[in-house]
Amino acid sequence: LITPDTHVESPLIGWENSLAVVHISAEIGARFQQYTAIMDVGSRSGAAGNGVERFVYVLEGGAEIEFDGKSHTLAAGGFAFFPADVKHTISARQKTKLIVVEKQYTPLPGFAPPKPVVGTNDQIEGLPFMGDPDARLQTLLPVSFEFDLAVNIFTYQPGATLPQVEIHVMEHGLQMIAGQGIYRLSDSYYPVGKGDVIWMASHCPQWFVAMGKEPASYIYYKDIHRDSLNAS
Ligand code: UGY
Ligand code: MN
């Protein structure tokens, strides 16, 4: 659990006028990277690494993105996915904060690489999770085998819970974006609220209950659709 009082900003290498708070990276043992990009007026992104796919979600402010000769404006709640090696730029004319997730793309034989995706969270229906209308899941990216990652937003009414303690091979990078609750990680229970980030390694036991008077939401990354023993 990485709380905002511990965050340290550093220059965002390769970007102009931008700082990073790197929350999750290879250095901690993760197979992906998650950081907050703090973009100032007149800032511009740098390229993702070779073979690296990038997902961005606008937390605050707004950004213009460009790829394939087209531009789109993203306000808070907007998001974009750039497949590996798809040239793109993200620029901001106002102070802007992005959640950025990057990972090396793992191809799957028989499937083409995924296409770029642009959207906003309010276009995406929240579906009851395992039948519970008080725990709703928005799936921001298409669920298909081309994609080796998922990014979802989970919104719980106060008192709603993740229905089971989960243990799974997939990793998570999570950021609380609204409300509060208690996160169980292994055998410890932590109060969490807006701005907190959690890295869950593969097989980390996890569970959540929303508390307080407002719904609690978190956005999270998950690696999916690949088999580490039978990699391509
Ligand atoms: O997709 C998930 O694994 C999700 N249910 N996990 C979580 O919210 N901690
Ligand atoms: Mn999970």
Coordinates of C-alpha atoms and ligand atoms in Angstrom, one line a residue:
L1 CA 0.0 0.0 0.0
I2 CA 1.5 3.3 -1.1
T3 CA -0.2 6.3 0.5
P4 CA 0.0 9.8 -1.0
D5 CA 2.1 11.2 2.0
T6 CA 5.0 9.0 0.8
H7 CA 4.9 10.1 -2.9
V8 CA 8.1 11.6 -4.3
E9 CA 8.2 13.4 -7.6
S10 CA 11.0 13.1 -10.1
P11 CA 11.5 14.3 -13.7
L12 CA 9.6 12.1 -16.1
I13 CA 12.4 11.0 -18.4
G14 CA 11.7 11.6 -22.1
W15 CA 8.7 13.8 -21.4
E16 CA 8.7 17.6 -21.5
N17 CA 7.6 19.7 -18.6
S18 CA 6.4 16.7 -16.7
L19 CA 7.1 15.0 -13.4
A20 CA 6.5 11.4 -12.3
V21 CA 5.6 9.6 -9.1
V22 CA 6.6 6.0 -10.0
H23 CA 4.4 3.8 -7.8
I24 CA 5.1 0.3 -9.2
S25 CA 8.0 -0.8 -11.3
A26 CA 10.4 -3.7 -12.0
E27 CA 12.4 -2.5 -8.9
I28 CA 9.6 -3.7 -6.6
G29 CA 9.3 -7.0 -8.5
A30 CA 6.4 -6.1 -10.8
R31 CA 6.1 -7.1 -14.4
F32 CA 4.6 -3.7 -15.3
Q33 CA 5.0 -0.1 -14.4
Q34 CA 2.5 2.3 -13.0
Y35 CA 3.1 6.0 -12.4
T36 CA 1.3 9.3 -12.0
A37 CA 2.4 11.7 -14.8
I38 CA 2.1 15.3 -13.5
M39 CA 1.9 17.4 -16.7
D40 CA 2.4 21.1 -16.6
V41 CA 1.1 23.7 -19.0
G42 CA 2.7 23.0 -22.4
S43 CA 3.9 19.5 -21.5
R44 CA 4.3 16.6 -23.9
S45 CA 4.8 12.9 -23.5
G46 CA 7.8 10.9 -24.6
A47 CA 7.7 7.6 -26.4
A48 CA 7.0 4.3 -24.6
G49 CA 9.9 1.9 -24.9
N50 CA 10.3 -0.6 -27.7
G51 CA 7.5 -3.2 -27.5
V52 CA 5.9 -1.4 -24.6
E53 CA 2.2 -0.7 -24.5
R54 CA 0.8 2.2 -22.6
F55 CA -2.6 2.9 -21.0
V56 CA -3.4 6.4 -19.7
Y57 CA -6.4 7.6 -17.6
V58 CA -7.0 11.3 -16.9
L59 CA -7.3 11.9 -13.2
E60 CA -7.3 15.7 -13.2
G61 CA -7.1 18.4 -15.9
G62 CA -7.3 17.4 -19.6
A63 CA -5.0 16.2 -22.4
E64 CA -4.9 16.1 -26.2
I65 CA -3.8 12.8 -27.7
E66 CA -2.6 12.2 -31.2
F67 CA -2.0 9.0 -33.1
D68 CA -2.7 7.7 -36.6
G69 CA -3.0 11.3 -37.8
K70 CA -6.0 12.0 -35.6
S71 CA -6.4 13.9 -32.4
H72 CA -8.7 13.5 -29.5
T73 CA -9.4 15.6 -26.3
L74 CA -9.6 13.8 -23.0
A75 CA -11.1 15.3 -19.9
A76 CA -11.0 13.8 -16.5
G77 CA -12.3 10.3 -16.7
G78 CA -11.0 9.9 -20.3
F79 CA -8.6 7.2 -21.2
A80 CA -6.5 5.9 -24.0
F81 CA -4.6 2.7 -24.8
F82 CA -1.7 2.8 -27.2
P83 CA -0.5 -0.7 -28.4
A84 CA 3.2 -1.4 -28.4
D85 CA 5.1 0.7 -31.0
V86 CA 2.1 2.8 -32.0
K87 CA 3.5 6.3 -32.2
H88 CA 1.5 8.8 -30.2
T89 CA 1.8 12.1 -28.3
I90 CA -0.1 13.2 -25.2
S91 CA 0.0 17.0 -24.5
A92 CA -1.5 19.2 -21.9
R93 CA -2.4 22.9 -22.0
Q94 CA -3.4 22.9 -18.4
K95 CA -2.0 21.2 -15.3
T96 CA -3.0 17.5 -15.7
K97 CA -2.5 14.3 -13.8
L98 CA -2.6 11.0 -15.6
I99 CA -2.5 7.4 -14.2
V100 CA -0.1 5.6 -16.6
V101 CA 0.3 1.9 -16.9
E102 CA 3.0 0.4 -19.2
K103 CA 4.1 -3.1 -19.9
Q104 CA 6.0 -5.1 -22.5
Y105 CA 3.4 -6.6 -24.8
T106 CA 3.3 -10.4 -25.0
P107 CA 2.0 -11.5 -28.4
L108 CA -0.2 -14.6 -28.7
P109 CA 0.3 -16.8 -31.7
G110 CA -2.8 -16.7 -34.0
F111 CA -3.9 -13.3 -32.8
A112 CA -3.1 -9.9 -34.3
P113 CA -1.8 -7.1 -31.9
P114 CA -4.6 -5.0 -30.4
K115 CA -5.8 -1.7 -31.8
P116 CA -5.7 1.6 -30.0
V117 CA -8.7 2.4 -27.8
V118 CA -10.0 5.9 -26.7
G119 CA -12.9 6.4 -24.4
T120 CA -14.4 7.9 -21.2
N121 CA -15.5 6.2 -18.1
D122 CA -19.0 7.5 -18.3
Q123 CA -19.6 5.7 -21.7
I124 CA -18.9 2.4 -20.1
E125 CA -21.7 0.5 -18.3
G126 CA -20.9 -0.8 -14.8
L127 CA -22.1 -4.4 -14.7
P128 CA -23.0 -6.2 -11.4
F129 CA -20.0 -8.2 -10.2
M130 CA -20.9 -11.8 -9.7
G131 CA -24.6 -10.8 -9.5
D132 CA -24.2 -8.0 -6.9
P133 CA -25.7 -4.7 -8.2
D134 CA -23.9 -2.8 -5.4
A135 CA -20.5 -3.8 -6.7
R136 CA -20.2 -2.8 -10.3
L137 CA -17.4 -3.4 -12.8
Q138 CA -16.6 -1.2 -15.8
T139 CA -14.2 -2.9 -18.3
L140 CA -12.4 -0.1 -20.1
L141 CA -10.6 -2.3 -22.7
P142 CA -12.1 -5.0 -25.0
V143 CA -12.0 -8.4 -23.4
S144 CA -10.3 -10.3 -26.2
F145 CA -7.2 -12.4 -26.6
E146 CA -5.4 -9.7 -28.5
F147 CA -5.1 -7.8 -25.3
D148 CA -2.7 -9.1 -22.6
L149 CA -4.0 -6.6 -20.0
A150 CA -7.2 -5.3 -18.6
V151 CA -7.9 -2.0 -16.9
N152 CA -11.2 -1.9 -15.0
I153 CA -13.0 0.5 -12.6
F154 CA -14.7 -1.2 -9.6
T155 CA -17.4 0.9 -7.8
Y156 CA -18.9 -0.3 -4.5
Q157 CA -21.8 1.1 -2.6
P158 CA -21.0 1.6 1.2
G159 CA -21.0 -1.9 2.8
A160 CA -20.5 -3.8 -0.5
T161 CA -17.6 -6.2 -0.7
L162 CA -15.5 -8.1 -3.1
P163 CA -17.5 -11.3 -2.8
Q164 CA -14.5 -13.6 -2.0
V165 CA -10.9 -13.4 -0.8
E166 CA -9.3 -13.7 -4.2
I167 CA -5.9 -15.4 -4.9
H168 CA -4.9 -15.4 -8.5
V169 CA -1.8 -15.5 -10.7
M170 CA -2.5 -12.1 -12.2
E171 CA -0.9 -9.0 -10.7
H172 CA -2.7 -5.8 -9.9
G173 CA -1.8 -2.1 -9.9
L174 CA -4.6 -0.3 -8.2
Q175 CA -5.5 3.3 -7.4
M176 CA -8.4 4.5 -5.2
I177 CA -10.2 7.3 -7.2
A178 CA -13.2 7.9 -4.8
G179 CA -14.4 7.0 -1.4
Q180 CA -12.9 4.8 1.2
G181 CA -12.8 1.3 2.5
I182 CA -10.7 -1.5 4.0
Y183 CA -8.4 -3.5 1.8
R184 CA -7.2 -6.9 2.9
L185 CA -3.8 -7.8 1.5
S186 CA -2.5 -11.2 2.7
D187 CA -3.4 -11.3 6.4
S188 CA -3.4 -7.5 7.0
Y189 CA -6.3 -5.1 6.8
Y190 CA -5.6 -1.5 5.7
P191 CA -7.9 1.6 5.7
V192 CA -7.7 3.1 2.2
G193 CA -9.0 6.2 0.5
K194 CA -8.7 8.3 -2.6
G195 CA -5.2 8.6 -3.9
D196 CA -3.9 5.4 -2.3
V197 CA -2.1 3.0 -4.7
I198 CA -1.7 -0.8 -4.1
W199 CA 0.6 -3.3 -5.8
M200 CA -0.7 -6.8 -5.5
A201 CA 1.9 -9.4 -6.6
S202 CA 0.8 -12.6 -8.2
H203 CA -1.1 -14.8 -5.7
C204 CA -1.5 -12.0 -3.1
P205 CA -4.7 -12.7 -1.1
Q206 CA -7.0 -9.7 -1.6
W207 CA -10.5 -8.5 -0.5
F208 CA -12.2 -5.2 -0.1
V209 CA -15.2 -3.6 1.7
A210 CA -16.4 -0.1 1.0
M211 CA -17.1 2.1 4.0
G212 CA -18.3 5.6 4.8
K213 CA -21.2 7.4 3.2
E214 CA -20.2 7.5 -0.4
P215 CA -19.5 4.9 -3.1
A216 CA -15.8 3.8 -3.2
S217 CA -14.1 3.4 -6.6
Y218 CA -10.8 2.1 -7.7
I219 CA -9.2 1.7 -11.1
Y220 CA -6.9 -1.3 -11.5
Y221 CA -4.6 -3.0 -14.0
K222 CA -4.5 -6.8 -14.4
D223 CA -2.4 -9.0 -16.8
I224 CA -4.7 -11.5 -18.6
H225 CA -4.9 -14.0 -21.4
R226 CA -1.3 -15.2 -21.3
D227 CA 0.3 -18.4 -19.9
S228 CA 3.8 -18.0 -18.4
L229 CA 4.8 -21.6 -18.9
N230 CA 3.7 -21.7 -22.5
A231 CA 4.7 -18.3 -23.7
S232 CA 5.0 -17.6 -27.4
Ligands
UGY1 O1 -10.4 -8.5 -11.5 C1 -10.0 -8.8 -10.3 O2 -9.2 -9.7 -10.1 C2 -10.6 -8.0 -9.2 N1 -11.9 -8.6 -8.8 N2 -9.7 -7.9 -8.1 C3 -9.8 -6.9 -7.1 O3 -10.7 -6.1 -7.2 N3 -8.9 -6.9 -6.2
MN2 MN -8.1 -9.5 -8.2

